[in-house]
Amino acid sequence: MPGQLLLRRACQRNAARGIIHHTRPFNPLARTLATTAAPSAPSAASAAAKLQPGTTLHGFNVLRVQEVPQFNLTAIQLKHEKTGAEHLHVAKDDSNNVFNVGFHTPVSDSTGVPHILEHVTLCGSKNYPVRDPFFKMLNRSMATFMNAMTGSDYTMYPFSTQNPVDYKNLMDVYMDSTFAPMLREMDFKQEGWRLENEVHTDRESPLIFKGVVYNEMKGALSDLSSLFYIRSQQHMYPGGTYSHVSGGDPESITNLTHQQLLDFHARHYHPSNARFYTYGNFELEKHLQAIDARISNFAAITLESPTPTRLFTERQTARVSCPPDSLADPAKQTKMSVSFLTNESNDIFETFAVGVLTSLLLDGAASPMYKALIATNIGSDYAATTGYNSEARVTNVSFGLQGIKSEDVQRVEDIIMRVLTEAAQTGFDPKRVESVLHQTELSLKHRNANFGMMVGQQVMSSWIHGADPLEFLKVAERIERLRGLLATPRYFESLIEKYFLNNKHRLVFVMEPDAEYNDNLLSSEKARLEKKVGALTAEDKDRIYLEGIKLAESQETKSDVSCLPTLTVQDIPVNAQTHPTEDLPLAGVPVQWRKTATNGISYVNVARDINKLPSHLQPYIPLYASALGALSTKNHDLPVLDEAIRMHTGGISASVASSASPQSLSEAAVNLTFSSNCLDKNISSMYHLMGEIASHTSWQDQERLRTVVSAAASDASQGVVQNGHRYAMKAAAAGLTQSMQLTEALSGLTQVGFLGKLARNGVDQVGQVAQKMEEIAAWIASDVAPAKVAVISDPAAQDAHKRNLDTLLKTLDARRTTTTPPEPATTSTEKRPSSSSSSSSSSPPNPTTDNNNNNNGLFTPTFSRRFFALPLAVNFTARTFLGVPYTHADGAALQLLASLMTNHFLHREIREKGGAYGGGATYNALEGTLSLFSYRDPPSGLANTLKTYERAIEWASSRGGAAAWGTQRELDEAKLSVFQSLDAPKSASAEGMTRFHTGVTNEMLQERRERLLAVTVPQIADVAQRYLLAAGQDRSAFAVLGGKADAELFVKSAKEPWQLVDFE
């Protein structure tokens, strides 16, 4: 991610969509580097600045020392004398210290060898010969981040922690895992792929493909956005590493051998091919001493030269097929893009400039591509590759649309080329250029809790491709250099001509739905399987059977983890870190003030209580939130409004969320929250724009409203494949509490189906949608929707906030006197399907008919079993139980129970044995629900996964009982795991916001903390028995997301009654 501090839209989006492959799920990288608070005495940075180039420290030569005042840090570039290993240390007074080691891992096929190696590397090493030390360390550490990830041609292993002992422990485990892994064939077969009897204990059961990565990539390629991105990049870079799938294509994964994995590790996981990154306020010398001790026994090697990209001599076209999207308009399912190969990624300034140019062309309602492609409603949204991809050695820029008619492909290409031609002739308004640079500068000032991790991850790919890592940090210099070049006539225009208009390396990529796609995929897998099985002898089949038994026995064997380092419960602080707030109302509205060092940025959240919103409007409220700021207003056309937002704020957005009361699960709050941030000098402009949008949005701007509907439906549909387990848990929990019913209706499959229906009806319903938006706006402006506000700022900015916020609130209050709220509509009494529902098929649920409130106004839980049929090649499953409110004494034990079930039972059974990418238990402390879940689970294992849930409950209920095998050590590990997230550092924008959004006070947080620390082993068994075992099959809810054929077969054969909900 070479020095690109903004608009990594294609790569950032696809990092979340399976293009960067992770050992465990993680949030996509932020688009920008954002600094932590400026310290008063930068001791770590100043101490590092005293180092002199030419100094040798523990086998490393100091090459350069560079102070970066903008970030209050000192960067030091070093090189290991013996091996040539490179090291970047960023010294900064930040307690959240980071380590990262990366390797250049180009591929020559799509077997997924770097991705599988990333998994197997973490399955045991020379000094830590235990099964899966990586996941074991998750419970023996206070890490704020632990992961491993595979990019297009690199692999990296980062972690962060605030504890120096923890840092030393994790660094030792990470380096032993990467430089001295065991790489056992059994682990290769578990994590990569294997042939095994479907029922491993039954020699006569059919042989099938199994493996964690194999199933993970089947799931990744079920995501249409990931599929589009991967296939597009393969055609964009013919002949080289990027023409292959680094994560692995299931059709090729089954060709990889264990020996090939060993050879790949020997070639690439060598110090000569390594880049080490350390960050924070810990001492550099100790880092270097530990690294040198690990790598000094290696001799330097000569690295392979990268395969050059084969350039096109003329425009190329590629067409591929994909499965239909059952949630989208069947007549508009074609996706296409026009892509151009651009600059070398090791040229950091050119990368920055092309990124700014891409933003000017694409971002916001004032951009020419938005006006020509999005505002015209030719398609539903930009295509997945749209934007600047600076991930590869040679970068590329793409412009494209999804949700278009097949016959519009040439029309879209013509529009794209016309926009580029016009931009090269007329250039860009200087105000628009300045707004893009303002966004960049603003993003650099945010006090981000994960600053060091973001730097380490973003610098790695450019560094691996030969870029200067110190140049990466010189952001202010790049901005000023670009401003200087803008005085040059036709600077951006010449870039457009060079990279787009006169560029022969242009690819028109088209992906169209094929109704037979999934069937063909299954047929192909069946043919590959039959070919491999057909080549086996009787002895081979016996060996495979015995290997399956041996693997299962190995998975059952309890590892001796005493060799792994660990923190103890005594390392957990007794008192929670708090962020004090002050309540001072303005204009009769409650206002929560948080005064803290924000680096000159202010954050404002205005929330409206929408609990009493009429039921016929409820399904539309998420769309209302999306539309705020995306339509024209009374005083500003959308392009003008959008430019003003970009010039004066970091963005204005709205969101809607439900939260249970901390004291009672029968009470729920639903809030629409209007948020923005800005430099303190722009406080007045920010409030003015917020008031303009809140009070004067033009809801009859129907063409643009249709654009909002299309984009919302597209995003919702894509989210299901990316986060299917979360949708499954929401669906299962929807019948258990009022809050979770609302959450599912507002952000679950119910909302996905609702938005899909609106988008398919298109122009026919946009007038009706506009009417609903106006009704919601009128209702919110009435006295029925009380407001509350949270402000986070530097103390010096508080007076400016009081003046401007008071004006905004009085403006909104004045509007109430002129607005009449709509009359409540009659609410249907149709019930959500319960566990007694028949197994017949039904349409996706409608939130306006899902009403579990009885005549007394009390919520009555229902326990359903539902299978949602979607275009998926893998399953996402959940089983959910009712817990307790946040302040209840049992909540702490339930939270620890979920951690114990994940780490000591479900991970082993669902991932290691079952072959799913992930699985576990999670306790939603705020909502009072405990869910067991699986992620990218092979369809053949569904029955076993559901049985595993039952066995997990029995397992947990026996802790501390007659079996007496539950140990204090395991409980202590669970406490360390839980406190990792509780004590993770917070960004300035999040300080005090838990209280604002949920009502959980600092006193409640401290009480919860003390209860967590005090939980005993017998308490775990007690809550497992009372809340899980006693609930049984009839008082827990199930949800499965999977393919339609699998759904029909399962529902038909299941002993219990299941409801089939058909989304296809």
Short mmCIF file of C-alpha atoms in Angstrom, two decimals, residues 357-674:
data_model
loop_
_atom_site.label_atom_id
_atom_site.label_comp_id
_atom_site.label_asym_id
_atom_site.label_seq_id
_atom_site.Cartn_x
_atom_site.Cartn_y
_atom_site.Cartn_z
CA LEU A 357 -6.42 12.20 -9.62
CA THR A 358 -8.55 9.08 -9.14
CA SER A 359 -10.40 10.80 -6.32
CA LEU A 360 -11.06 13.85 -8.45
CA LEU A 361 -12.55 11.65 -11.15
CA LEU A 362 -14.61 9.36 -8.94
CA ASP A 363 -15.37 10.64 -5.47
CA GLY A 364 -18.52 12.42 -4.52
CA ALA A 365 -21.51 13.83 -6.32
CA ALA A 366 -19.44 16.60 -7.90
CA SER A 367 -17.06 14.17 -9.60
CA PRO A 368 -17.43 13.68 -13.37
CA MET A 369 -17.65 9.89 -13.17
CA TYR A 370 -20.36 10.07 -10.50
CA LYS A 371 -22.39 12.48 -12.60
CA ALA A 372 -22.04 10.36 -15.74
CA LEU A 373 -22.33 6.84 -14.27
CA ILE A 374 -24.10 6.94 -10.90
CA ALA A 375 -26.43 9.94 -11.04
CA THR A 376 -27.80 8.72 -14.39
CA ASN A 377 -28.88 5.42 -12.79
CA ILE A 378 -27.38 3.31 -15.56
CA GLY A 379 -26.21 0.91 -12.87
CA SER A 380 -26.66 0.34 -9.15
CA ASP A 381 -23.17 1.32 -7.97
CA TYR A 382 -19.53 1.47 -8.92
CA ALA A 383 -18.04 -1.94 -9.73
CA ALA A 384 -15.88 -3.63 -7.07
CA THR A 385 -12.57 -2.76 -8.73
CA THR A 386 -13.42 0.91 -9.19
CA GLY A 387 -10.64 3.13 -7.89
CA TYR A 388 -6.89 3.05 -7.55
CA ASN A 389 -5.26 -0.31 -6.79
CA SER A 390 -1.76 0.43 -5.51
CA GLU A 391 -1.32 -3.09 -4.14
CA ALA A 392 0.64 -4.51 -7.06
CA ARG A 393 4.20 -3.77 -8.22
CA VAL A 394 2.62 -1.89 -11.14
CA THR A 395 -0.57 -0.12 -10.09
CA ASN A 396 -3.88 0.13 -11.94
CA VAL A 397 -6.93 2.37 -12.03
CA SER A 398 -10.43 1.09 -12.81
CA PHE A 399 -13.72 2.76 -13.64
CA GLY A 400 -16.81 0.61 -13.78
CA LEU A 401 -20.41 -0.13 -12.91
CA GLN A 402 -22.40 -3.02 -11.52
CA GLY A 403 -26.11 -3.64 -11.88
CA ILE A 404 -26.28 -2.73 -15.57
CA LYS A 405 -28.08 -4.30 -18.50
CA SER A 406 -25.98 -6.57 -20.69
CA GLU A 407 -26.58 -4.40 -23.72
CA ASP A 408 -25.21 -1.32 -21.89
CA VAL A 409 -21.60 -2.54 -21.69
CA GLN A 410 -20.41 -0.60 -24.74
CA ARG A 411 -22.43 2.43 -23.67
CA VAL A 412 -20.71 2.48 -20.27
CA GLU A 413 -17.25 2.14 -21.84
CA ASP A 414 -18.03 5.02 -24.20
CA ILE A 415 -19.18 7.19 -21.28
CA ILE A 416 -16.01 6.43 -19.29
CA MET A 417 -13.75 7.34 -22.20
CA ARG A 418 -15.78 10.48 -22.92
CA VAL A 419 -15.49 11.63 -19.29
CA LEU A 420 -11.73 11.07 -19.37
CA THR A 421 -11.40 12.95 -22.65
CA GLU A 422 -13.41 15.90 -21.32
CA ALA A 423 -11.43 15.96 -18.07
CA ALA A 424 -8.18 16.07 -20.04
CA GLN A 425 -9.52 19.07 -21.97
CA THR A 426 -11.12 21.08 -19.15
CA GLY A 427 -9.25 19.97 -16.01
CA PHE A 428 -10.72 20.36 -12.52
CA ASP A 429 -12.11 23.26 -10.53
CA PRO A 430 -9.35 24.41 -8.12
CA LYS A 431 -11.89 24.32 -5.27
CA ARG A 432 -12.51 20.65 -5.94
CA VAL A 433 -8.78 19.90 -5.93
CA GLU A 434 -8.45 21.76 -2.65
CA SER A 435 -11.34 19.80 -1.13
CA VAL A 436 -9.56 16.52 -1.90
CA LEU A 437 -6.34 17.78 -0.32
CA HIS A 438 -8.33 19.04 2.67
CA GLN A 439 -9.70 15.54 3.20
CA THR A 440 -6.15 14.19 3.13
CA GLU A 441 -4.86 16.73 5.63
CA LEU A 442 -7.84 16.23 7.93
CA SER A 443 -7.39 12.47 7.89
CA LEU A 444 -3.79 12.86 9.08
CA LYS A 445 -4.85 14.64 12.24
CA HIS A 446 -7.28 12.05 13.63
CA ARG A 447 -6.02 10.57 16.90
CA ASN A 448 -6.33 6.97 15.88
CA ALA A 449 -5.72 4.22 18.45
CA ASN A 450 -4.27 1.88 15.79
CA PHE A 451 -1.94 4.35 14.09
CA GLY A 452 1.14 2.15 14.40
CA MET A 453 -0.64 -0.93 13.05
CA MET A 454 -1.97 0.98 10.05
CA VAL A 455 1.47 2.37 9.22
CA GLY A 456 3.00 -1.09 9.44
CA GLN A 457 0.41 -2.71 7.21
CA GLN A 458 0.26 0.09 4.65
CA VAL A 459 4.02 0.43 4.27
CA MET A 460 4.66 -3.30 3.81
CA SER A 461 3.56 -3.85 0.20
CA SER A 462 5.33 -0.76 -1.16
CA TRP A 463 8.46 -1.58 0.81
CA ILE A 464 8.45 -5.15 -0.54
CA HIS A 465 8.24 -3.69 -4.05
CA GLY A 466 11.34 -1.57 -3.51
CA ALA A 467 9.89 1.70 -2.26
CA ASP A 468 11.71 3.81 0.32
CA PRO A 469 9.84 3.24 3.61
CA LEU A 470 10.97 6.57 5.04
CA GLU A 471 9.54 8.42 2.04
CA PHE A 472 6.22 6.79 2.85
CA LEU A 473 6.00 8.82 6.06
CA LYS A 474 6.64 12.20 4.41
CA VAL A 475 3.00 12.96 3.80
CA ALA A 476 3.11 16.72 4.36
CA GLU A 477 5.96 17.04 1.88
CA ARG A 478 3.97 15.19 -0.78
CA ILE A 479 0.99 17.44 -0.30
CA GLU A 480 3.10 20.56 -0.60
CA ARG A 481 4.97 19.21 -3.62
CA LEU A 482 1.65 18.45 -5.32
CA ARG A 483 0.35 21.92 -4.55
CA GLY A 484 3.46 23.33 -6.20
CA LEU A 485 2.99 21.20 -9.30
CA LEU A 486 -0.61 22.34 -9.63
CA ALA A 487 0.76 25.69 -10.68
CA THR A 488 2.18 23.86 -13.69
CA PRO A 489 -0.21 24.13 -16.65
CA ARG A 490 -2.25 20.97 -17.27
CA TYR A 491 -0.62 18.83 -14.56
CA PHE A 492 -3.58 16.51 -13.95
CA GLU A 493 -4.64 16.75 -17.58
CA SER A 494 -1.24 15.39 -18.67
CA LEU A 495 -1.61 12.48 -16.21
CA ILE A 496 -5.00 11.63 -17.73
CA GLU A 497 -3.47 11.59 -21.20
CA LYS A 498 -0.48 9.53 -20.09
CA TYR A 499 -2.26 6.89 -18.03
CA PHE A 500 -5.70 6.73 -19.64
CA LEU A 501 -6.14 8.21 -23.09
CA ASN A 502 -2.78 7.20 -24.59
CA ASN A 503 -2.42 3.96 -22.63
CA LYS A 504 -2.55 0.76 -24.71
CA HIS A 505 -2.74 -1.41 -21.59
CA ARG A 506 -6.50 -1.05 -21.23
CA LEU A 507 -8.81 -3.89 -20.20
CA VAL A 508 -12.58 -3.95 -20.62
CA PHE A 509 -13.74 -6.61 -18.19
CA VAL A 510 -17.31 -7.93 -18.16
CA MET A 511 -18.94 -10.38 -15.76
CA GLU A 512 -22.42 -11.69 -16.54
CA PRO A 513 -24.73 -14.06 -14.65
CA ASP A 514 -25.13 -17.65 -15.76
CA ALA A 515 -28.04 -19.61 -14.31
CA GLU A 516 -25.95 -22.78 -14.63
CA TYR A 517 -22.87 -21.33 -12.93
CA ASN A 518 -23.25 -23.02 -9.54
CA ASP A 519 -24.28 -26.32 -11.11
CA ASN A 520 -21.24 -26.17 -13.37
CA LEU A 521 -19.03 -25.44 -10.39
CA LEU A 522 -20.40 -28.47 -8.57
CA SER A 523 -19.98 -30.61 -11.67
CA SER A 524 -16.39 -29.47 -12.03
CA GLU A 525 -15.65 -30.28 -8.40
CA LYS A 526 -17.32 -33.66 -8.79
CA ALA A 527 -15.24 -34.42 -11.89
CA ARG A 528 -12.00 -33.45 -10.13
CA LEU A 529 -12.95 -35.58 -7.17
CA GLU A 530 -13.84 -38.57 -9.33
CA LYS A 531 -10.55 -38.27 -11.21
CA LYS A 532 -8.52 -38.27 -8.00
CA VAL A 533 -10.54 -41.05 -6.39
CA GLY A 534 -10.43 -43.08 -9.59
CA ALA A 535 -6.63 -43.04 -9.53
CA LEU A 536 -6.51 -44.49 -6.00
CA THR A 537 -5.69 -48.10 -5.25
CA ALA A 538 -7.35 -50.06 -2.46
CA GLU A 539 -4.20 -49.48 -0.41
CA ASP A 540 -4.46 -45.73 -1.03
CA LYS A 541 -8.04 -45.71 0.23
CA ASP A 542 -7.03 -47.64 3.34
CA ARG A 543 -4.23 -45.15 3.96
CA ILE A 544 -6.62 -42.19 3.55
CA TYR A 545 -9.06 -43.76 5.99
CA LEU A 546 -6.34 -44.35 8.58
CA GLU A 547 -4.97 -40.83 8.04
CA GLY A 548 -8.45 -39.45 8.74
CA ILE A 549 -8.60 -41.43 11.98
CA LYS A 550 -5.12 -40.27 12.93
CA LEU A 551 -5.94 -36.62 12.19
CA ALA A 552 -9.10 -36.83 14.31
CA GLU A 553 -7.12 -38.40 17.15
CA SER A 554 -4.53 -35.65 16.88
CA GLN A 555 -7.26 -33.03 17.02
CA GLU A 556 -8.67 -34.66 20.15
CA THR A 557 -5.28 -34.82 21.86
CA LYS A 558 -4.90 -32.13 24.47
CA SER A 559 -1.68 -30.21 23.85
CA ASP A 560 0.80 -29.47 26.59
CA VAL A 561 0.91 -25.69 26.28
CA SER A 562 3.26 -25.17 29.20
CA CYS A 563 6.06 -24.30 26.75
CA LEU A 564 4.12 -21.25 25.53
CA PRO A 565 4.76 -17.96 27.33
CA THR A 566 1.82 -16.33 29.02
CA LEU A 567 0.66 -13.34 30.99
CA THR A 568 -1.39 -13.89 34.14
CA VAL A 569 -4.61 -12.47 35.49
CA GLN A 570 -2.46 -10.32 37.78
CA ASP A 571 -1.35 -8.45 34.62
CA ILE A 572 -4.93 -7.23 34.11
CA PRO A 573 -5.46 -3.79 35.70
CA VAL A 574 -8.14 -3.87 38.39
CA ASN A 575 -9.54 -0.50 37.39
CA ALA A 576 -10.90 0.30 33.95
CA GLN A 577 -9.51 3.19 31.98
CA THR A 578 -12.31 5.74 31.85
CA HIS A 579 -13.04 8.79 29.73
CA PRO A 580 -14.91 11.24 31.97
CA THR A 581 -17.72 13.23 30.41
CA GLU A 582 -19.80 16.17 31.54
CA ASP A 583 -23.54 16.68 31.04
CA LEU A 584 -24.46 20.28 30.23
CA PRO A 585 -27.76 20.78 28.34
CA LEU A 586 -28.24 23.35 25.60
CA ALA A 587 -31.61 24.67 24.39
CA GLY A 588 -33.28 22.07 26.59
CA VAL A 589 -31.42 19.20 24.91
CA PRO A 590 -29.09 16.89 26.90
CA VAL A 591 -25.49 17.32 25.73
CA GLN A 592 -22.60 15.06 26.73
CA TRP A 593 -19.24 16.83 26.58
CA ARG A 594 -15.90 15.03 26.35
CA LYS A 595 -12.92 17.38 26.60
CA THR A 596 -9.69 15.70 25.51
CA ALA A 597 -6.65 16.16 23.28
CA THR A 598 -8.03 15.64 19.76
CA ASN A 599 -5.26 17.22 17.70
CA GLY A 600 -7.54 20.05 16.64
CA ILE A 601 -10.47 17.95 15.41
CA SER A 602 -14.02 18.05 16.76
CA TYR A 603 -16.53 15.18 16.67
CA VAL A 604 -20.28 15.73 16.94
CA ASN A 605 -23.12 13.20 17.23
CA VAL A 606 -26.78 14.23 17.29
CA ALA A 607 -29.09 11.33 18.14
CA ARG A 608 -32.89 11.22 17.81
CA ASP A 609 -34.97 8.70 19.73
CA ILE A 610 -37.12 6.92 17.11
CA ASN A 611 -38.69 4.28 19.36
CA LYS A 612 -42.16 5.53 18.55
CA LEU A 613 -41.68 5.76 14.80
CA PRO A 614 -44.87 4.43 13.16
CA SER A 615 -44.46 0.80 12.13
CA HIS A 616 -45.15 1.45 8.43
CA LEU A 617 -42.10 3.75 8.35
CA GLN A 618 -39.72 1.51 10.29
CA PRO A 619 -38.37 -0.45 7.28
CA TYR A 620 -37.46 2.82 5.55
CA ILE A 621 -35.38 4.36 8.35
CA PRO A 622 -32.02 2.81 7.30
CA LEU A 623 -32.63 4.14 3.78
CA TYR A 624 -33.48 7.54 5.26
CA ALA A 625 -30.13 7.50 7.07
CA SER A 626 -28.31 6.61 3.85
CA ALA A 627 -30.05 9.38 1.93
CA LEU A 628 -29.12 12.19 4.34
CA GLY A 629 -26.30 14.07 2.65
CA ALA A 630 -26.79 12.17 -0.60
CA LEU A 631 -29.63 14.34 -1.96
CA SER A 632 -29.94 18.00 -2.83
CA THR A 633 -31.27 20.42 -0.23
CA LYS A 634 -33.49 23.46 -0.42
CA ASN A 635 -30.48 25.74 -0.79
CA HIS A 636 -27.86 23.55 -2.50
CA ASP A 637 -27.81 21.22 -5.45
CA LEU A 638 -26.11 17.94 -4.52
CA PRO A 639 -22.74 18.57 -6.25
CA VAL A 640 -22.45 21.94 -4.48
CA LEU A 641 -23.48 20.43 -1.15
CA ASP A 642 -21.05 17.55 -1.55
CA GLU A 643 -18.13 19.89 -2.28
CA ALA A 644 -19.00 22.01 0.76
CA ILE A 645 -19.05 18.91 2.97
CA ARG A 646 -15.64 17.84 1.65
CA MET A 647 -14.16 21.30 1.99
CA HIS A 648 -15.29 21.93 5.57
CA THR A 649 -15.77 18.52 7.27
CA GLY A 650 -14.49 14.98 7.36
CA GLY A 651 -17.91 13.86 6.16
CA ILE A 652 -21.49 13.98 7.38
CA SER A 653 -23.32 10.70 7.85
CA ALA A 654 -26.28 9.14 9.62
CA SER A 655 -26.82 5.70 11.11
CA VAL A 656 -29.57 3.85 12.93
CA ALA A 657 -29.09 1.31 15.71
CA SER A 658 -31.01 -0.44 18.46
CA SER A 659 -29.68 -1.17 21.94
CA ALA A 660 -31.14 -3.01 24.90
CA SER A 661 -31.36 -1.27 28.24
CA PRO A 662 -28.42 -2.15 30.53
CA GLN A 663 -30.97 -3.02 33.23
CA SER A 664 -33.66 -4.89 31.27
CA LEU A 665 -33.84 -6.90 28.05
CA SER A 666 -37.53 -6.02 27.76
CA GLU A 667 -36.61 -2.40 27.04
CA ALA A 668 -34.92 -1.18 23.86
CA ALA A 669 -33.79 2.17 22.50
CA VAL A 670 -33.59 2.93 18.79
CA ASN A 671 -31.67 6.02 17.74
CA LEU A 672 -30.99 7.77 14.47
CA THR A 673 -27.56 9.36 14.91
CA PHE A 674 -26.31 12.22 12.74
#
